[in-house]
Amino acid sequence: MAEASIEGIKIGDGSSVLEKLPLAVIVSERSGDTETKKYKAMGRSELSVTTQKGKVVYIEYDWLSDKKSTKTPFNGFVFGKTTLRDIRKRFGNNGFAYKQNLTADTDDNGLALFNCYELTDSTPTIFVAVSKITQKTGASTANIADRAKLDALILADPAYLDEIWGKEKIYDTAYKKISL
């Protein structure tokens, strides 16, 4: 089984893999042994890659709501169209959430929802589907799964997510690891 990757980058890769990336760096930040680089990707999308001690620990592909470029790095996922209900159906459960990072406010007065899943790959990796709702979608508790649309995809090292989002997690009662 192939390990999950975004733009050919996998969790655990050495930072030298970034030198081969054919994308323009738009932001680079370093703090101690952690470095994050943000790249311009397809359309208006952005790719962020964080390395720690020379290893890739976090990869995030953000859509930025460009309706002309809704393609994602994974088959069966379409930015702005795939719903939270679609994600739950595909994986047979709602995944888990980091207690400190259940939701986040967005720039357009919306709300981002984080559904996390452990991958069955050999390298410990968490897949995160970030879906977003805005005030204009008319979302309510009853229809949130149909109104929340895919906005970003993340691959991350579990230890790194524990470091930045906390160790406490909330699991769906039907939770199971997934394969992409």
PDB file of C-alpha atoms in Angstrom:
ATOM      1  CA  MET A   1       0.000   0.000   0.000  1.00  0.00           C
ATOM      2  CA  ALA A   2       1.414   3.405  -0.957  1.00  0.00           C
ATOM      3  CA  GLU A   3       1.808   5.925   1.810  1.00  0.00           C
ATOM      4  CA  ALA A   4      -0.277   9.093   1.608  1.00  0.00           C
ATOM      5  CA  SER A   5       1.440  12.130   0.156  1.00  0.00           C
ATOM      6  CA  ILE A   6       0.678  15.647  -0.999  1.00  0.00           C
ATOM      7  CA  GLU A   7       2.733  16.941  -3.951  1.00  0.00           C
ATOM      8  CA  GLY A   8       4.878  13.817  -3.504  1.00  0.00           C
ATOM      9  CA  ILE A   9       5.763  14.736   0.098  1.00  0.00           C
ATOM     10  CA  LYS A  10       5.109  12.231   2.899  1.00  0.00           C
ATOM     11  CA  ILE A  11       5.229  12.537   6.657  1.00  0.00           C
ATOM     12  CA  GLY A  12       8.709  11.527   7.809  1.00  0.00           C
ATOM     13  CA  ASP A  13      10.472  12.576   4.601  1.00  0.00           C
ATOM     14  CA  GLY A  14      13.733  14.453   5.017  1.00  0.00           C
ATOM     15  CA  SER A  15      13.543  18.222   4.500  1.00  0.00           C
ATOM     16  CA  SER A  16      15.682  17.851   1.342  1.00  0.00           C
ATOM     17  CA  VAL A  17      12.516  16.672  -0.479  1.00  0.00           C
ATOM     18  CA  LEU A  18      11.333  20.314  -0.409  1.00  0.00           C
ATOM     19  CA  GLU A  19      14.245  21.388  -2.612  1.00  0.00           C
ATOM     20  CA  LYS A  20      12.709  19.361  -5.466  1.00  0.00           C
ATOM     21  CA  LEU A  21       9.265  20.938  -5.112  1.00  0.00           C
ATOM     22  CA  PRO A  22       8.451  22.909  -8.306  1.00  0.00           C
ATOM     23  CA  LEU A  23       6.417  25.549  -6.410  1.00  0.00           C
ATOM     24  CA  ALA A  24       7.318  29.096  -5.416  1.00  0.00           C
ATOM     25  CA  VAL A  25       7.923  29.732  -1.703  1.00  0.00           C
ATOM     26  CA  ILE A  26       5.769  32.669  -0.577  1.00  0.00           C
ATOM     27  CA  VAL A  27       6.531  32.571   3.178  1.00  0.00           C
ATOM     28  CA  SER A  28       9.225  30.884   5.252  1.00  0.00           C
ATOM     29  CA  GLU A  29       9.328  30.948   9.062  1.00  0.00           C
ATOM     30  CA  ARG A  30      11.747  29.292  11.470  1.00  0.00           C
ATOM     31  CA  SER A  31      11.527  28.803  15.237  1.00  0.00           C
ATOM     32  CA  GLY A  32      14.270  26.685  16.763  1.00  0.00           C
ATOM     33  CA  ASP A  33      14.362  23.317  14.988  1.00  0.00           C
ATOM     34  CA  THR A  34      10.947  23.858  13.361  1.00  0.00           C
ATOM     35  CA  GLU A  35      10.538  25.482   9.945  1.00  0.00           C
ATOM     36  CA  THR A  36       7.345  26.160   7.989  1.00  0.00           C
ATOM     37  CA  LYS A  37       7.328  27.010   4.303  1.00  0.00           C
ATOM     38  CA  LYS A  38       4.230  28.102   2.427  1.00  0.00           C
ATOM     39  CA  TYR A  39       4.051  27.598  -1.335  1.00  0.00           C
ATOM     40  CA  LYS A  40       1.744  28.801  -4.085  1.00  0.00           C
ATOM     41  CA  ALA A  41      -0.001  25.708  -5.443  1.00  0.00           C
ATOM     42  CA  MET A  42      -2.712  25.121  -8.112  1.00  0.00           C
ATOM     43  CA  GLY A  43      -4.977  28.122  -8.736  1.00  0.00           C
ATOM     44  CA  ARG A  44      -5.004  30.226  -5.617  1.00  0.00           C
ATOM     45  CA  SER A  45      -4.411  27.208  -3.345  1.00  0.00           C
ATOM     46  CA  GLU A  46      -1.541  27.130  -0.886  1.00  0.00           C
ATOM     47  CA  LEU A  47       0.633  24.314   0.377  1.00  0.00           C
ATOM     48  CA  SER A  48       2.288  24.588   3.799  1.00  0.00           C
ATOM     49  CA  VAL A  49       4.973  22.157   4.911  1.00  0.00           C
ATOM     50  CA  THR A  50       6.442  22.081   8.407  1.00  0.00           C
ATOM     51  CA  THR A  51       9.687  20.293   9.207  1.00  0.00           C
ATOM     52  CA  GLN A  52      11.043  19.578  12.646  1.00  0.00           C
ATOM     53  CA  LYS A  53      14.597  18.375  13.211  1.00  0.00           C
ATOM     54  CA  GLY A  54      14.939  17.918   9.436  1.00  0.00           C
ATOM     55  CA  LYS A  55      11.847  15.705   8.996  1.00  0.00           C
ATOM     56  CA  VAL A  56       8.446  16.588   7.478  1.00  0.00           C
ATOM     57  CA  VAL A  57       5.853  16.581  10.293  1.00  0.00           C
ATOM     58  CA  TYR A  58       2.933  18.557   8.815  1.00  0.00           C
ATOM     59  CA  ILE A  59       1.567  19.147   5.293  1.00  0.00           C
ATOM     60  CA  GLU A  60      -1.490  21.332   4.686  1.00  0.00           C
ATOM     61  CA  TYR A  61      -3.194  21.999   1.366  1.00  0.00           C
ATOM     62  CA  ASP A  62      -5.535  25.031   1.599  1.00  0.00           C
ATOM     63  CA  TRP A  63      -8.129  25.753  -1.044  1.00  0.00           C
ATOM     64  CA  LEU A  64      -8.693  29.531  -0.520  1.00  0.00           C
ATOM     65  CA  SER A  65     -12.155  29.290  -2.178  1.00  0.00           C
ATOM     66  CA  ASP A  66     -11.005  29.527  -5.809  1.00  0.00           C
ATOM     67  CA  LYS A  67     -14.002  28.040  -7.656  1.00  0.00           C
ATOM     68  CA  LYS A  68     -11.857  27.533 -10.785  1.00  0.00           C
ATOM     69  CA  SER A  69      -9.470  25.226  -8.931  1.00  0.00           C
ATOM     70  CA  THR A  70     -11.312  22.689  -6.775  1.00  0.00           C
ATOM     71  CA  LYS A  71      -9.011  19.709  -7.386  1.00  0.00           C
ATOM     72  CA  THR A  72      -7.447  18.103  -4.319  1.00  0.00           C
ATOM     73  CA  PRO A  73      -4.449  15.810  -3.922  1.00  0.00           C
ATOM     74  CA  PHE A  74      -6.773  12.853  -3.148  1.00  0.00           C
ATOM     75  CA  ASN A  75      -9.272  11.108  -5.420  1.00  0.00           C
ATOM     76  CA  GLY A  76     -12.891  11.472  -4.347  1.00  0.00           C
ATOM     77  CA  PHE A  77     -12.366  14.813  -2.601  1.00  0.00           C
ATOM     78  CA  VAL A  78     -13.354  18.112  -4.244  1.00  0.00           C
ATOM     79  CA  PHE A  79     -12.776  21.443  -2.547  1.00  0.00           C
ATOM     80  CA  GLY A  80     -15.992  23.389  -2.003  1.00  0.00           C
ATOM     81  CA  LYS A  81     -18.167  20.404  -2.993  1.00  0.00           C
ATOM     82  CA  THR A  82     -17.311  17.408  -0.811  1.00  0.00           C
ATOM     83  CA  THR A  83     -19.461  17.695   2.310  1.00  0.00           C
ATOM     84  CA  LEU A  84     -18.821  16.584   5.854  1.00  0.00           C
ATOM     85  CA  ARG A  85     -21.544  13.975   5.267  1.00  0.00           C
ATOM     86  CA  ASP A  86     -19.574  12.666   2.233  1.00  0.00           C
ATOM     87  CA  ILE A  87     -16.430  12.362   4.362  1.00  0.00           C
ATOM     88  CA  ARG A  88     -18.272  10.538   7.153  1.00  0.00           C
ATOM     89  CA  LYS A  89     -19.867   8.177   4.609  1.00  0.00           C
ATOM     90  CA  ARG A  90     -16.572   7.421   2.849  1.00  0.00           C
ATOM     91  CA  PHE A  91     -14.803   6.478   6.084  1.00  0.00           C
ATOM     92  CA  GLY A  92     -17.770   4.987   7.933  1.00  0.00           C
ATOM     93  CA  ASN A  93     -17.346   7.271  10.938  1.00  0.00           C
ATOM     94  CA  ASN A  94     -16.809  10.846  12.082  1.00  0.00           C
ATOM     95  CA  GLY A  95     -13.156  10.282  13.001  1.00  0.00           C
ATOM     96  CA  PHE A  96     -11.784  12.029  16.041  1.00  0.00           C
ATOM     97  CA  ALA A  97     -11.025  15.590  17.052  1.00  0.00           C
ATOM     98  CA  TYR A  98      -8.390  17.185  19.199  1.00  0.00           C
ATOM     99  CA  LYS A  99     -10.246  18.644  22.167  1.00  0.00           C
ATOM    100  CA  GLN A 100      -8.328  21.957  21.926  1.00  0.00           C
ATOM    101  CA  ASN A 101      -8.921  22.156  18.173  1.00  0.00           C
ATOM    102  CA  LEU A 102     -12.539  21.050  17.580  1.00  0.00           C
ATOM    103  CA  THR A 103     -13.316  24.132  15.500  1.00  0.00           C
ATOM    104  CA  ALA A 104     -11.675  27.385  14.455  1.00  0.00           C
ATOM    105  CA  ASP A 105     -13.053  30.727  13.343  1.00  0.00           C
ATOM    106  CA  THR A 106     -12.387  31.617   9.702  1.00  0.00           C
ATOM    107  CA  ASP A 107     -11.625  34.970   8.081  1.00  0.00           C
ATOM    108  CA  ASP A 108     -15.141  35.196   6.597  1.00  0.00           C
ATOM    109  CA  ASN A 109     -16.996  34.797   9.930  1.00  0.00           C
ATOM    110  CA  GLY A 110     -17.339  31.088   9.309  1.00  0.00           C
ATOM    111  CA  LEU A 111     -16.317  28.034  11.222  1.00  0.00           C
ATOM    112  CA  ALA A 112     -13.775  25.347  10.307  1.00  0.00           C
ATOM    113  CA  LEU A 113     -14.399  21.780  11.494  1.00  0.00           C
ATOM    114  CA  PHE A 114     -11.530  19.278  11.879  1.00  0.00           C
ATOM    115  CA  ASN A 115     -12.205  15.565  11.314  1.00  0.00           C
ATOM    116  CA  CYS A 116      -9.117  13.466  11.977  1.00  0.00           C
ATOM    117  CA  TYR A 117      -8.321   9.866  11.064  1.00  0.00           C
ATOM    118  CA  GLU A 118      -5.276   7.672  11.661  1.00  0.00           C
ATOM    119  CA  LEU A 119      -4.017   6.150   8.430  1.00  0.00           C
ATOM    120  CA  THR A 120      -3.218   2.456   8.164  1.00  0.00           C
ATOM    121  CA  ASP A 121       0.079   3.321   6.412  1.00  0.00           C
ATOM    122  CA  SER A 122       3.336   2.102   7.929  1.00  0.00           C
ATOM    123  CA  THR A 123       4.470   5.618   8.932  1.00  0.00           C
ATOM    124  CA  PRO A 124       2.248   6.994  11.708  1.00  0.00           C
ATOM    125  CA  THR A 125       0.175   9.672   9.942  1.00  0.00           C
ATOM    126  CA  ILE A 126      -3.006  11.572  10.742  1.00  0.00           C
ATOM    127  CA  PHE A 127      -5.262  12.640   7.864  1.00  0.00           C
ATOM    128  CA  VAL A 128      -7.360  15.725   8.626  1.00  0.00           C
ATOM    129  CA  ALA A 129     -10.296  16.850   6.499  1.00  0.00           C
ATOM    130  CA  VAL A 130     -11.089  20.481   7.257  1.00  0.00           C
ATOM    131  CA  SER A 131     -14.591  21.509   6.266  1.00  0.00           C
ATOM    132  CA  LYS A 132     -15.973  25.017   6.501  1.00  0.00           C
ATOM    133  CA  ILE A 133     -19.338  26.608   6.990  1.00  0.00           C
ATOM    134  CA  THR A 134     -20.146  30.287   6.681  1.00  0.00           C
ATOM    135  CA  GLN A 135     -23.060  32.354   7.908  1.00  0.00           C
ATOM    136  CA  LYS A 136     -24.449  32.555   4.378  1.00  0.00           C
ATOM    137  CA  THR A 137     -24.793  28.751   4.121  1.00  0.00           C
ATOM    138  CA  GLY A 138     -27.680  28.771   6.609  1.00  0.00           C
ATOM    139  CA  ALA A 139     -26.165  25.921   8.586  1.00  0.00           C
ATOM    140  CA  SER A 140     -27.869  24.602  11.685  1.00  0.00           C
ATOM    141  CA  THR A 141     -27.234  21.652  13.982  1.00  0.00           C
ATOM    142  CA  ALA A 142     -29.643  19.606  11.862  1.00  0.00           C
ATOM    143  CA  ASN A 143     -27.950  20.268   8.490  1.00  0.00           C
ATOM    144  CA  ILE A 144     -24.303  21.010   9.327  1.00  0.00           C
ATOM    145  CA  ALA A 145     -23.058  17.743   7.729  1.00  0.00           C
ATOM    146  CA  ASP A 146     -24.597  18.794   4.394  1.00  0.00           C
ATOM    147  CA  ARG A 147     -23.551  22.466   4.548  1.00  0.00           C
ATOM    148  CA  ALA A 148     -19.942  22.098   5.741  1.00  0.00           C
ATOM    149  CA  LYS A 149     -17.759  21.839   2.601  1.00  0.00           C
ATOM    150  CA  LEU A 150     -14.172  20.655   2.222  1.00  0.00           C
ATOM    151  CA  ASP A 151     -11.731  23.561   2.576  1.00  0.00           C
ATOM    152  CA  ALA A 152      -8.337  22.029   3.416  1.00  0.00           C
ATOM    153  CA  LEU A 153      -6.548  18.691   3.721  1.00  0.00           C
ATOM    154  CA  ILE A 154      -3.774  17.896   6.184  1.00  0.00           C
ATOM    155  CA  LEU A 155      -1.312  15.060   6.693  1.00  0.00           C
ATOM    156  CA  ALA A 156       0.577  15.184   9.979  1.00  0.00           C
ATOM    157  CA  ASP A 157       2.769  13.289  12.367  1.00  0.00           C
ATOM    158  CA  PRO A 158       0.625  12.316  15.411  1.00  0.00           C
ATOM    159  CA  ALA A 159       3.308  13.467  17.880  1.00  0.00           C
ATOM    160  CA  TYR A 160       3.494  16.884  16.201  1.00  0.00           C
ATOM    161  CA  LEU A 161      -0.297  17.328  16.342  1.00  0.00           C
ATOM    162  CA  ASP A 162      -0.226  16.350  20.031  1.00  0.00           C
ATOM    163  CA  GLU A 163       2.389  19.076  20.485  1.00  0.00           C
ATOM    164  CA  ILE A 164       0.453  21.852  18.719  1.00  0.00           C
ATOM    165  CA  TRP A 165      -3.200  20.797  19.338  1.00  0.00           C
ATOM    166  CA  GLY A 166      -2.887  18.948  22.671  1.00  0.00           C
ATOM    167  CA  LYS A 167      -3.066  15.273  23.550  1.00  0.00           C
ATOM    168  CA  GLU A 168      -6.751  15.088  24.515  1.00  0.00           C
ATOM    169  CA  LYS A 169      -8.937  13.642  21.787  1.00  0.00           C
ATOM    170  CA  ILE A 170     -12.638  12.935  21.309  1.00  0.00           C
ATOM    171  CA  TYR A 171     -13.415   9.807  19.231  1.00  0.00           C
ATOM    172  CA  ASP A 172     -16.539   8.796  17.334  1.00  0.00           C
ATOM    173  CA  THR A 173     -17.955   5.635  18.913  1.00  0.00           C
ATOM    174  CA  ALA A 174     -17.610   3.890  15.511  1.00  0.00           C
ATOM    175  CA  TYR A 175     -14.027   5.137  15.000  1.00  0.00           C
ATOM    176  CA  LYS A 176     -11.560   3.070  12.990  1.00  0.00           C
ATOM    177  CA  LYS A 177      -8.317   3.748  11.123  1.00  0.00           C
ATOM    178  CA  ILE A 178      -8.651   4.455   7.412  1.00  0.00           C
ATOM    179  CA  SER A 179      -6.856   3.983   4.130  1.00  0.00           C
ATOM    180  CA  LEU A 180      -6.905   6.673   1.462  1.00  0.00           C
TER     181      LEU A 180
END
